[in-house]
Tab-separated table of C-alpha atoms and ligand atoms in Angstrom:
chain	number	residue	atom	x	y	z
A	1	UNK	CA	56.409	-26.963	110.260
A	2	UNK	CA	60.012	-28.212	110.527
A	3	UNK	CA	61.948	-27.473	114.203
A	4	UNK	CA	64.952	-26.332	113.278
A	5	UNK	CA	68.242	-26.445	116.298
A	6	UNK	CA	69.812	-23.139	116.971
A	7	UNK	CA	73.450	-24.405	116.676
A	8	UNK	CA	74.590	-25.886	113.868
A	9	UNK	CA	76.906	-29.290	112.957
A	10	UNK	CA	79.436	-27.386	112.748
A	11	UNK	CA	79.366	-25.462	116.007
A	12	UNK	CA	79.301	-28.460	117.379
A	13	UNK	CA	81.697	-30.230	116.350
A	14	UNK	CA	83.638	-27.091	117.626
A	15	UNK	CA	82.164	-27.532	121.050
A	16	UNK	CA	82.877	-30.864	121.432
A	17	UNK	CA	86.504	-30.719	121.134
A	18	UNK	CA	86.248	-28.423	124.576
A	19	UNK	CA	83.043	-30.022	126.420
A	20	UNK	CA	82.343	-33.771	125.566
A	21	UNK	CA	79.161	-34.737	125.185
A	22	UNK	CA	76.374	-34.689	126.604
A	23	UNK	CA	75.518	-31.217	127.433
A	24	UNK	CA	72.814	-28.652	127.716
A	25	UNK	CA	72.993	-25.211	125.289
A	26	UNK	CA	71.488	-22.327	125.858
A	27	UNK	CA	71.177	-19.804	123.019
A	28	UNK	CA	71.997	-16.250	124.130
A	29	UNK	CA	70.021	-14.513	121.581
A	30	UNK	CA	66.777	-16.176	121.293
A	31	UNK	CA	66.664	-15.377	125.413
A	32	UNK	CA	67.658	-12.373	124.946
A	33	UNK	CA	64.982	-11.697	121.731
A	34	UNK	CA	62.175	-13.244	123.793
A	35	UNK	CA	62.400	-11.531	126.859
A	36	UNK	CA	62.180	-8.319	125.110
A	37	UNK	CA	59.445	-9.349	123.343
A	38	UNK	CA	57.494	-10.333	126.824
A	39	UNK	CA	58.783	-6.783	128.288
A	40	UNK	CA	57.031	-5.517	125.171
A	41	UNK	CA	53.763	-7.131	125.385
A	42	UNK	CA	53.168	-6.165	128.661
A	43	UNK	CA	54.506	-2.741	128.227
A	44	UNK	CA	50.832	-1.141	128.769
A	45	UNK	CA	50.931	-1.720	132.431
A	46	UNK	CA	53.388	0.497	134.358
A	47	UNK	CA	53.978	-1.865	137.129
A	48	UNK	CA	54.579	-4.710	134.764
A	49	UNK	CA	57.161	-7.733	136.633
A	50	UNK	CA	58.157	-10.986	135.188
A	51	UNK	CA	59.194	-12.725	138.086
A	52	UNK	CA	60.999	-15.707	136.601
A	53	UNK	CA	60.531	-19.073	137.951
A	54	UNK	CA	64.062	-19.446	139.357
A	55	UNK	CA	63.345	-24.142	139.571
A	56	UNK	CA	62.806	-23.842	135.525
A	57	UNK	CA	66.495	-23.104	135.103
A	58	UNK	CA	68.444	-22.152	138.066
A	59	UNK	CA	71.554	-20.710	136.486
A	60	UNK	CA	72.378	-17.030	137.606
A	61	UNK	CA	74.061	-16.139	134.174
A	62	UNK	CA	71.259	-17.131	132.234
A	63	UNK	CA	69.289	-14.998	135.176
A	64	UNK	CA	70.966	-12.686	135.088
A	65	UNK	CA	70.458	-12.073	130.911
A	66	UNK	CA	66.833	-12.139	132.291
A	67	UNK	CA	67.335	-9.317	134.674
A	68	UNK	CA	68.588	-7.054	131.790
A	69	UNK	CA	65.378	-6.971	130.875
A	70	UNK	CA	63.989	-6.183	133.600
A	71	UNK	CA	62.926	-9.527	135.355
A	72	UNK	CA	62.781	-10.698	139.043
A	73	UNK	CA	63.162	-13.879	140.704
A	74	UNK	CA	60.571	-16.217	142.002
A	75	UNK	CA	61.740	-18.827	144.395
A	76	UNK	CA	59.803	-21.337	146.541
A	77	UNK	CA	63.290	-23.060	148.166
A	78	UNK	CA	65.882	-22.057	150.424
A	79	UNK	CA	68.552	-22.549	147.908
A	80	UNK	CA	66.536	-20.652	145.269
A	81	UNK	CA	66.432	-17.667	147.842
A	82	UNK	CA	70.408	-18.518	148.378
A	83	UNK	CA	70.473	-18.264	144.542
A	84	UNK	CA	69.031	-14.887	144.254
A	85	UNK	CA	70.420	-13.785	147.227
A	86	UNK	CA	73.907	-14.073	145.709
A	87	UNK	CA	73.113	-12.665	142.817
A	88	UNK	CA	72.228	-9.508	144.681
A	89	UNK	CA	68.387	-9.844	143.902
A	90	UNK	CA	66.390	-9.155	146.972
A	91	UNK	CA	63.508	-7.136	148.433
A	92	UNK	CA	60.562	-7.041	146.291
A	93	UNK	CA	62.327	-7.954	142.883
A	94	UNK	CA	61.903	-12.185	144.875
A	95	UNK	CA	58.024	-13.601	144.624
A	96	UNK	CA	58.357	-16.363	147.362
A	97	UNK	CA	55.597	-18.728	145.925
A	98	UNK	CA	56.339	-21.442	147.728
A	99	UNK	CA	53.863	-24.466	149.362
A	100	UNK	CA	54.226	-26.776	152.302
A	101	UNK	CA	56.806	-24.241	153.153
A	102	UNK	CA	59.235	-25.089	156.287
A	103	UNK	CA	59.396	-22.360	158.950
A	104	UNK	CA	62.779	-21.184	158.235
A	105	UNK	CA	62.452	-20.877	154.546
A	106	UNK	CA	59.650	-18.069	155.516
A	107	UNK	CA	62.353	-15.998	157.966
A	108	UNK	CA	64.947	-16.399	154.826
A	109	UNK	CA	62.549	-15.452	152.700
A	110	UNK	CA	61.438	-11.928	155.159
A	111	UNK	CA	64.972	-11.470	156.107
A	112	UNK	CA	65.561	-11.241	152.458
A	113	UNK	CA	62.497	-8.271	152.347
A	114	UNK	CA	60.482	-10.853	149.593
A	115	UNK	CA	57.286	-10.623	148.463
A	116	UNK	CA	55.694	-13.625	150.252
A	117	UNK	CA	53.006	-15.391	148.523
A	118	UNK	CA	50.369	-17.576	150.586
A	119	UNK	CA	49.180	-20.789	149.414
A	120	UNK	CA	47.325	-21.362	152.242
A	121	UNK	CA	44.764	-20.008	154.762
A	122	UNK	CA	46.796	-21.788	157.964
A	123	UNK	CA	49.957	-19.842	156.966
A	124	UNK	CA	49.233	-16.419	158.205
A	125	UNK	CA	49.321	-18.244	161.456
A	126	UNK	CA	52.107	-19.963	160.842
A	127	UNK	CA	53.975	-17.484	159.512
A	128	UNK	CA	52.519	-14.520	161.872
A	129	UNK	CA	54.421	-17.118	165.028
A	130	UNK	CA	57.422	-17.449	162.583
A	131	UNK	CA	58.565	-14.155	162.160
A	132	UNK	CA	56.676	-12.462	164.510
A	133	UNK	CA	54.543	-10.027	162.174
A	134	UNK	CA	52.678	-9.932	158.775
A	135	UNK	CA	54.480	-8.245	156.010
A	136	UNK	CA	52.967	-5.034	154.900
A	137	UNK	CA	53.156	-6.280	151.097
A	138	UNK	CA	51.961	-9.858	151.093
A	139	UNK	CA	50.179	-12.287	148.244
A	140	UNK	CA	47.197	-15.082	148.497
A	141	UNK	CA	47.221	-17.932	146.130
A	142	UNK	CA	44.199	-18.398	144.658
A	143	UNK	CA	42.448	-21.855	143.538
A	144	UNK	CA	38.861	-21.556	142.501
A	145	UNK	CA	38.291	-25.418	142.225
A	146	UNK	CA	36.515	-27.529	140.096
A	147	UNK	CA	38.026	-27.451	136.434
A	148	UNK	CA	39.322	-24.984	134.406
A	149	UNK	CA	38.247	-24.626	130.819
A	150	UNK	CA	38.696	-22.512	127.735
A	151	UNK	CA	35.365	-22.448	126.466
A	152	UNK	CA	34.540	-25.602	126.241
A	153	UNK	CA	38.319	-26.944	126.280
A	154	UNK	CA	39.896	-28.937	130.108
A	155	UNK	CA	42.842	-26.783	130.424
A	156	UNK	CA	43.299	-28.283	133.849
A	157	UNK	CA	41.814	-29.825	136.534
A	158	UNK	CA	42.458	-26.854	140.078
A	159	UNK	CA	40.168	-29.188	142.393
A	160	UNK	CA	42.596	-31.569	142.518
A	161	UNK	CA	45.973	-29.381	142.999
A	162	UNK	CA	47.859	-28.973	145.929
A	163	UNK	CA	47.918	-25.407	145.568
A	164	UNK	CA	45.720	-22.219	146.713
A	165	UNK	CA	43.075	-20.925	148.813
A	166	UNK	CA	39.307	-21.642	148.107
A	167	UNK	CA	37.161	-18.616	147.406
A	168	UNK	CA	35.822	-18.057	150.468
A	169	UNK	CA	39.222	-18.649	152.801
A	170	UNK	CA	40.629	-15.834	150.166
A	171	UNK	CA	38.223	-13.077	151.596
A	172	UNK	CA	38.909	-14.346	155.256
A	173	UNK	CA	42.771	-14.686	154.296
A	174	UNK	CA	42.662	-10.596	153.520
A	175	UNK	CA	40.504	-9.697	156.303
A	176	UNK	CA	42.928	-11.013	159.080
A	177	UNK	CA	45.961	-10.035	156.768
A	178	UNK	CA	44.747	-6.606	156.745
A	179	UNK	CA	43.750	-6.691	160.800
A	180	UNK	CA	47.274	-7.991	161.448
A	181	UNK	CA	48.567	-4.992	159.565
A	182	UNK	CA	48.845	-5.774	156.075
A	183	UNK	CA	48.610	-2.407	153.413
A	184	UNK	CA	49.024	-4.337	150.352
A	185	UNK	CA	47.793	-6.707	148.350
A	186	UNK	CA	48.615	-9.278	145.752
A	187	UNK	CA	46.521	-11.815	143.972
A	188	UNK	CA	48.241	-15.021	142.274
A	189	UNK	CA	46.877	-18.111	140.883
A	190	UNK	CA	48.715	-20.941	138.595
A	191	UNK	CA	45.819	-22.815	137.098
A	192	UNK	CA	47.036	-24.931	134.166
A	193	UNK	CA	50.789	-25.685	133.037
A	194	UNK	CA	52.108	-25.419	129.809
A	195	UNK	CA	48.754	-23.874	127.607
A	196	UNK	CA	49.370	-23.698	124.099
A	197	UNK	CA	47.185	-21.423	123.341
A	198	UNK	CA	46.736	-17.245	123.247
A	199	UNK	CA	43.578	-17.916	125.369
A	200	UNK	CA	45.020	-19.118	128.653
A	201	UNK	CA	46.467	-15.825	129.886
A	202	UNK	CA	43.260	-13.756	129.319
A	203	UNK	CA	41.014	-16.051	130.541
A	204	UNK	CA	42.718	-16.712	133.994
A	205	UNK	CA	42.758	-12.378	133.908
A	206	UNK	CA	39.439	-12.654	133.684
A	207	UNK	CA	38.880	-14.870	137.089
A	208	UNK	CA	41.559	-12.988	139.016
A	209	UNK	CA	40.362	-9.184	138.193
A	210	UNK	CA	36.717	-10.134	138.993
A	211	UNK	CA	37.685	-11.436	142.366
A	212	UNK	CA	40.034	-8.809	142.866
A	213	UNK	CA	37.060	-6.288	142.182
A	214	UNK	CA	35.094	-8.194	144.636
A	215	UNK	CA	37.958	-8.688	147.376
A	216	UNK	CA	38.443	-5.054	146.814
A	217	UNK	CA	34.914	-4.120	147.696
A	218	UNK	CA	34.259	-6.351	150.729
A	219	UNK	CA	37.534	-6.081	152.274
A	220	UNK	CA	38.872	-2.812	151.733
A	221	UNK	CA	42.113	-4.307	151.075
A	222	UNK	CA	44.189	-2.586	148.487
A	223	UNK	CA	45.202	-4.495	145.860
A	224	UNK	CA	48.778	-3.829	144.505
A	225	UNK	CA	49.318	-6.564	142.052
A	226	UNK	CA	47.883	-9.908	140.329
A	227	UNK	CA	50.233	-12.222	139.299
A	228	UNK	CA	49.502	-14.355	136.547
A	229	UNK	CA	52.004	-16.782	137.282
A	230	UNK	CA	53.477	-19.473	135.310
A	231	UNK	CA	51.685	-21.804	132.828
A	232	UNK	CA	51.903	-20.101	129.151
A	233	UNK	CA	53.438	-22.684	127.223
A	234	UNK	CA	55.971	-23.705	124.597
A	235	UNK	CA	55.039	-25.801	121.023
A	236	UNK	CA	57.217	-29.316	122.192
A	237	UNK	CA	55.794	-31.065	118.833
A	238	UNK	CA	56.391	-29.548	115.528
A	239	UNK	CA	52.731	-29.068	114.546
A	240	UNK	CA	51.785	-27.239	117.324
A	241	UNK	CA	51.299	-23.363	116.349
A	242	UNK	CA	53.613	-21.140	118.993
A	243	UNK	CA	51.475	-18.483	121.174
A	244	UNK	CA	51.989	-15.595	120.301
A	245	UNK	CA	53.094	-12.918	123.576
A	246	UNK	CA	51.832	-9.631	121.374
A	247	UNK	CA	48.321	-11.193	121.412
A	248	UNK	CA	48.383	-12.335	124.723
A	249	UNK	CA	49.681	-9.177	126.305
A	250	UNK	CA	46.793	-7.420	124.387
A	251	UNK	CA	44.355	-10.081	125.837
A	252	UNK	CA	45.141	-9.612	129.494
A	253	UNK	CA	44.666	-5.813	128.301
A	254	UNK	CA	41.386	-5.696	127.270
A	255	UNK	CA	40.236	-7.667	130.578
A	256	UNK	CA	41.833	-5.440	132.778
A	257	UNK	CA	40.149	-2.478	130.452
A	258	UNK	CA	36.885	-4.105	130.897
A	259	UNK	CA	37.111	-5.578	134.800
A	260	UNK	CA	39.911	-3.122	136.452
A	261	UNK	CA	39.811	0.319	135.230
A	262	UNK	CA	36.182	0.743	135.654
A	263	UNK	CA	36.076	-0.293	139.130
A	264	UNK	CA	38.963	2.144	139.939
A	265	UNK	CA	41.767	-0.124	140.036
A	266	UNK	CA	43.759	1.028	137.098
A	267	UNK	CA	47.141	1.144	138.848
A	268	UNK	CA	46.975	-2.254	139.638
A	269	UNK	CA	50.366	-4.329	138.269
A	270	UNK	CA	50.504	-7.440	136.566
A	271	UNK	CA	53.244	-9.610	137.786
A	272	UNK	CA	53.952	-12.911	135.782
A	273	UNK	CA	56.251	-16.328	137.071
A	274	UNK	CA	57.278	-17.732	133.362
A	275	UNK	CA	59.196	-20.513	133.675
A	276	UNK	CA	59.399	-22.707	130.494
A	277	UNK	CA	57.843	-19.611	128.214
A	278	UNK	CA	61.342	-17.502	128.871
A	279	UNK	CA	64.141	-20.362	128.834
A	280	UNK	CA	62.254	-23.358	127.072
A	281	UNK	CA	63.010	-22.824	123.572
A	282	UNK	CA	66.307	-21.809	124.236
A	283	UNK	CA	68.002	-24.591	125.799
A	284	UNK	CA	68.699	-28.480	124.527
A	285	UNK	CA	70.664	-31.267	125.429
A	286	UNK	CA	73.273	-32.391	123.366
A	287	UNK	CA	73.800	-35.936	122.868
A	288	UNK	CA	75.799	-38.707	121.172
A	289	UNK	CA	74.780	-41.989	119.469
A	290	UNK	CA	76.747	-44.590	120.720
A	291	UNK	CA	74.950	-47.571	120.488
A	292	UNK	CA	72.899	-49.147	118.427
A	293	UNK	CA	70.627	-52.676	119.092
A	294	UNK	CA	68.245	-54.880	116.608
A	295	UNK	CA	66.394	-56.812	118.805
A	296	UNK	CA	62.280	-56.871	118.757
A	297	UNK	CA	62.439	-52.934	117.872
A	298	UNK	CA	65.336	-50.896	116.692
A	299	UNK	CA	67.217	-48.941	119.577
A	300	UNK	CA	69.823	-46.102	119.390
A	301	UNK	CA	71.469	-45.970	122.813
A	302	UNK	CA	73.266	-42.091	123.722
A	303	UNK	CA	75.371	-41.093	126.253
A	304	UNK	CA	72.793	-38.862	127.844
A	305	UNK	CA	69.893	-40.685	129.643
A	306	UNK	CA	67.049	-39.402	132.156
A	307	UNK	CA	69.358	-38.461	134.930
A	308	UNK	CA	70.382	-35.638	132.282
A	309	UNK	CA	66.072	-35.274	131.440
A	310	UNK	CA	63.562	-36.500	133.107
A	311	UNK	CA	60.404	-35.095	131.568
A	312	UNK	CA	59.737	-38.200	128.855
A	313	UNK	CA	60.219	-40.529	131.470
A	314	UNK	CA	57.994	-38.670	133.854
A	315	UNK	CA	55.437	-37.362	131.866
A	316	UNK	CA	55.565	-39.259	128.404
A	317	UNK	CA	56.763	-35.527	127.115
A	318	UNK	CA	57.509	-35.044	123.680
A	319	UNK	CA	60.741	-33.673	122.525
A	320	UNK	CA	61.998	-33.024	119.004
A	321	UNK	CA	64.668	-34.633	117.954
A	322	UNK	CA	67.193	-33.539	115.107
A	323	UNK	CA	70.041	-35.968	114.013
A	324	UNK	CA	72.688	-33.099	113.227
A	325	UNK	CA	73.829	-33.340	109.598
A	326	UNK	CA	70.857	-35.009	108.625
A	327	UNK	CA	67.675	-32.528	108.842
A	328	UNK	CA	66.949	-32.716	104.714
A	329	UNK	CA	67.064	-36.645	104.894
A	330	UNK	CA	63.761	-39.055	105.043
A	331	UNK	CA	62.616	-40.141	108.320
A	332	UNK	CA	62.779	-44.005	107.037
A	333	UNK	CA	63.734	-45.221	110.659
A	334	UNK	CA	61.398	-46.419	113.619
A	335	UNK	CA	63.885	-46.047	116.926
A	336	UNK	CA	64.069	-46.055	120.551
A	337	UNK	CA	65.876	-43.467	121.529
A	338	UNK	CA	67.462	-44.355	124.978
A	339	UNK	CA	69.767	-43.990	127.897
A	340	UNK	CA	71.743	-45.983	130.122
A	341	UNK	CA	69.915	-46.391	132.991
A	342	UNK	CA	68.461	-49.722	134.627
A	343	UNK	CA	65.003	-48.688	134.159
A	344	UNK	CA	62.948	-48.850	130.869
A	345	UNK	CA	61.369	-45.953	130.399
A	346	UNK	CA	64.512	-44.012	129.892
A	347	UNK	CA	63.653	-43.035	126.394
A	348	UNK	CA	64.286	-39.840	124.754
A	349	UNK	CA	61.984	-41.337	122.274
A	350	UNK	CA	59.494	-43.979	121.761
A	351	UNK	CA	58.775	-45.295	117.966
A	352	UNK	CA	60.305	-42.193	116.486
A	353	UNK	CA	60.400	-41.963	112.708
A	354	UNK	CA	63.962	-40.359	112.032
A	355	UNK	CA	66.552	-40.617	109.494
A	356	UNK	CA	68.856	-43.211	109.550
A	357	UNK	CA	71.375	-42.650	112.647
A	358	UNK	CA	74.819	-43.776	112.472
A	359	UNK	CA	77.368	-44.699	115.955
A	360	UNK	CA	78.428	-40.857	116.363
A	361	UNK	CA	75.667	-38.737	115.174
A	362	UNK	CA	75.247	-36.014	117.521
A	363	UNK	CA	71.225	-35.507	118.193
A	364	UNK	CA	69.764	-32.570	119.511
A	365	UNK	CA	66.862	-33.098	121.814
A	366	UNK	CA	64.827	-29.562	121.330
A	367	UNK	CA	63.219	-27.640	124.228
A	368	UNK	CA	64.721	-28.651	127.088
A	369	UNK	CA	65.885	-24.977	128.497
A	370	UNK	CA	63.303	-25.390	131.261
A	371	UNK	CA	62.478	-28.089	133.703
A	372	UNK	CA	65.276	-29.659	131.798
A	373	UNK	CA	69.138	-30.088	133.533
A	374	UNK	CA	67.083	-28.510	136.755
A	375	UNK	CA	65.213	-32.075	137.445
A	376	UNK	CA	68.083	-33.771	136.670
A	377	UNK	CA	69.049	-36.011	139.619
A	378	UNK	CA	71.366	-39.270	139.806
A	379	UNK	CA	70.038	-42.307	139.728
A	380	UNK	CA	72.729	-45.345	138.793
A	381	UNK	CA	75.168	-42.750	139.800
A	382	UNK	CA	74.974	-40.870	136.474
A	383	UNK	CA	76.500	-37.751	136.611
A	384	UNK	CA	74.533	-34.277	135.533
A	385	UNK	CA	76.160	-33.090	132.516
A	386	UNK	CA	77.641	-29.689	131.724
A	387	UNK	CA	75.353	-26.428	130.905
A	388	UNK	CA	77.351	-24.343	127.455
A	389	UNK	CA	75.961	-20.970	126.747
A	390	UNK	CA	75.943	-20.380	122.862
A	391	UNK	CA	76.915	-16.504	122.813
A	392	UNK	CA	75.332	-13.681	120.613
A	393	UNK	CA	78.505	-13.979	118.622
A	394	UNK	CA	78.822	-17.211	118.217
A	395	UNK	CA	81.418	-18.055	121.289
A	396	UNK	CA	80.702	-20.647	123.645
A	397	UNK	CA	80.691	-20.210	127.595
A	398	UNK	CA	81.181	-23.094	130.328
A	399	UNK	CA	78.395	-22.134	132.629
A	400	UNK	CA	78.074	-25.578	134.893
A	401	UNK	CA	80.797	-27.214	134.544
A	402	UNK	CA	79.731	-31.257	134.624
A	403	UNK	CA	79.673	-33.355	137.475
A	404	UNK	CA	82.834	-35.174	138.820
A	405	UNK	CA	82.597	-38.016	140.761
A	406	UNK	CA	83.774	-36.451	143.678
A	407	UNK	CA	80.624	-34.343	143.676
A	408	UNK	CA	78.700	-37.802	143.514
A	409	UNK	CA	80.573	-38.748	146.693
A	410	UNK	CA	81.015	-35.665	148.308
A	411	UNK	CA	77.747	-36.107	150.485
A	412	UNK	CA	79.706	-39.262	152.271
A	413	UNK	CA	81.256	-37.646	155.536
A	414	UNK	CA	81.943	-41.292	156.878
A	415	UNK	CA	83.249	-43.554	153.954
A	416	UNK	CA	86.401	-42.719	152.860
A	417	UNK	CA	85.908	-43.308	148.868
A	418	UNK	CA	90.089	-42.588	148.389
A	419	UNK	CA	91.541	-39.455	146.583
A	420	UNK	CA	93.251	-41.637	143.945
A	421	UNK	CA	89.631	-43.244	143.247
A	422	UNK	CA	87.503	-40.218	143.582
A	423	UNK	CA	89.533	-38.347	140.785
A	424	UNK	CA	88.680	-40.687	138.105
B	1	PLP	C1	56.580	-23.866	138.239
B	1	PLP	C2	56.050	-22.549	138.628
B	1	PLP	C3	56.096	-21.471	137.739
B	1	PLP	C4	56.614	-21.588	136.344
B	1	PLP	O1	55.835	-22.396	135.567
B	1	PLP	P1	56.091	-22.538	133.986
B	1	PLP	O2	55.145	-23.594	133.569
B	1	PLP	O3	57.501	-22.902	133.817
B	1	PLP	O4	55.785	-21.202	133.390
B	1	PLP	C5	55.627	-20.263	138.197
B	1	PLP	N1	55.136	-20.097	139.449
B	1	PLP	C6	55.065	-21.108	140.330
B	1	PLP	C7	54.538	-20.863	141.692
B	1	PLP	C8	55.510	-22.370	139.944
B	1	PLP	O5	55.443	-23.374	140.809
């Protein structure tokens, strides 16, 4: 399988005369296509949510294509609550799914009338003294431990994550929850990122509707919702076979037709947090070859670096890369594909075999709609880049415009850097 860019050479050649390089596009329509498509899948359940995960991509007009079709917000910040907040998205269309969460983020997050999702036991208490009551709707993160596994497949390893409440602090969580006045309940549990696979979806089901079944039963809590969470994937490599959201809509089906319905808890919702599955695909960063070095290995230098994306350097993540103009040609070239930043692994690429790349070749790095510009940061004082969106009809739309330098420096309330400076 080839991966083939959603914008073509000559789009962007168009878009560069506006927006210099490098920048992130976003591609209206295969957003737009997907989340119907999730909508869709999930259609079977009446209470069906997508909350999306707000830190994937945290740009209210590509949220607010999302919310056309239906979608939510789920934030675990304060400025992710600011986000939605200003967007007009409030009440119960916000999943708070936050951890390690600082008091006041909690009395934003009820002031707001959010959905607030435990991840731990000591947080009713904490947040019972914070604002001063339990929420009548209110969530417990689950983490059952030990590993996770697909048959016989590690998807993940929950006994060593941060997040969630072991089995039995879960049943304790909604007996107090439901003492201190809670009427109902959601279930949520994130147990491994970025499956590949048609599996993953129906197999976490599985573990939440039995526990719910169970918490239902010994409690006597009523249980509104299970949210599935994040964690369904996106092929980064070209071999990699794309899940399919049909199939795993139907999956999650058949559990809850199995687990839910017979033990009376056919109106519960499903509630999802996609992050990279809704915005992934649909996003890439747009760079420029403008260097090029023959030393021990063969380097093309670009005018994007980590600063602009930071999952290869973080996680040795695979992106495709296309050299625009040049998709037909051999890949007869070993490169480095790098940035400019003082540290080594700031590498788009490592050994990749690509076609020969000349000093202005634009390359598209694939797959970078989510967790992409949003981890961005500024090391070496690089600058975060611009976000386009690539319209339906083929028009382009400044939606971030790019750092300035006076954004860099705006943080300095006692150094002085100089107008004249500052506006370079
Ligand atoms: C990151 C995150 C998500 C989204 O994860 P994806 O892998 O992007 O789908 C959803 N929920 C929570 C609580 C998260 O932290």
């Amino acid at each position: 399988m080839t991966k083939k860019p959603f914008v073509t050479k000559e789009q962007l050649e168009k878009i560069v005369k506006e927006y210099p390089t490098p920048f992130y596009l976003y591609d209206e329509k295969g957003i737009r296509e997907n989340a119907k498509a999730v909508r869709a899948a999930f259609s079977w359940n009446k209470g069906f949510k997508e909350y999306f995960a707000v830190k994937a991509t945290p740009n209210p007009f590509l949220i607010n294509i999302l919310r056309e079709y239906g979608c939510g917000c789920d934030c675990s910040s304060y400025t992710e609550l600011m986000l939605s907040e200003a967007m007009g998205i409030t009440g119960h269309d916000i999943m708070f799914s936050s951890n390690a969460t600082p008091a006041e983020e909690f009395v934003y997050a009820d002031k707001l009338g959010a959905i607030i999702n435990l991840d731990d036991f000591t947080h009713i208490e904490f947040l019972e003294k914070t604002i001063g009551h339990i929420p009548k709707t209110i969530s417990c993160r689950y983490n059952p431990g030990g590993l996770f596994k697909i048959s016989t497949d590690i998807m993940d390893n929950p006994g060593d994550a941060k997040y969630g409440m072991t089995t039995e602090q879960i049943f304790e969580a909604y007996k107090i929850l439901k003492e201190k006045g809670a009427e109902e309940f959601g279930l949520h549990a994130f147990l491994a990122s970025n499956t590949v696979t048609n599996e993953y979806y129906p197999t976490l089901a599985k573990v939440l509707f039995e526990l719910a079944v169970k918490l239902q039963k010994e409690t006597g809590a009523h249980i509104k919702f299970i949210n599935l969470s994040g964690g369904i994937g996106i092929p980064y490599r070209p071999d990699q076979e794309p899940n399919d959201i049909r199939i795993i809509g139907e999956g999650v089906r058949k559990v809850y037709e199995e687990v839910l319905v017979p033990a009376g808890m056919g109106d519960v919702a499903i509630y999802t947090e996609l992050g990279r599955f809704m915005m992934g695909p649909y996003g890439c960063l747009v760079t420029k070859a403008v260097h090029e070095k023959h030393t021990y290995k063969e380097y093309i230098g670009c005018d994007a670096c980590a600063a602009n994306l930071m999952r290869p350097a973080m996680y040795g993540a695979y992106h495709h890369i296309t050299v625009m103009g040049k998709e037909n040609e051999p890949c007869t070239h070993k490169y480095d594909i790098t940035g400019s930043l003082c540290e080594n692994n700031d590498k788009f690429a490592v050994d990749r075999m690509l076609p020969k790349i000349d000093i202005g070749d634009f390359l598209v790095i694939h797959d970078t709609g989510a967790h992409g510009f949003a981890m961005g940061y500024n090391y070496n004082g690089r600058l975060k880049s611009a976000e386009i969106l690539l319209k339906e009809d083929g028009s382009t739309q400044l939606i971030r415009r790019a750092e300035t330098p006076q954004d860099y420096f705006a943080t300095f309330d006692c150094f002085d850097i100089g107008e004249k400076l500052a506006k370079r």
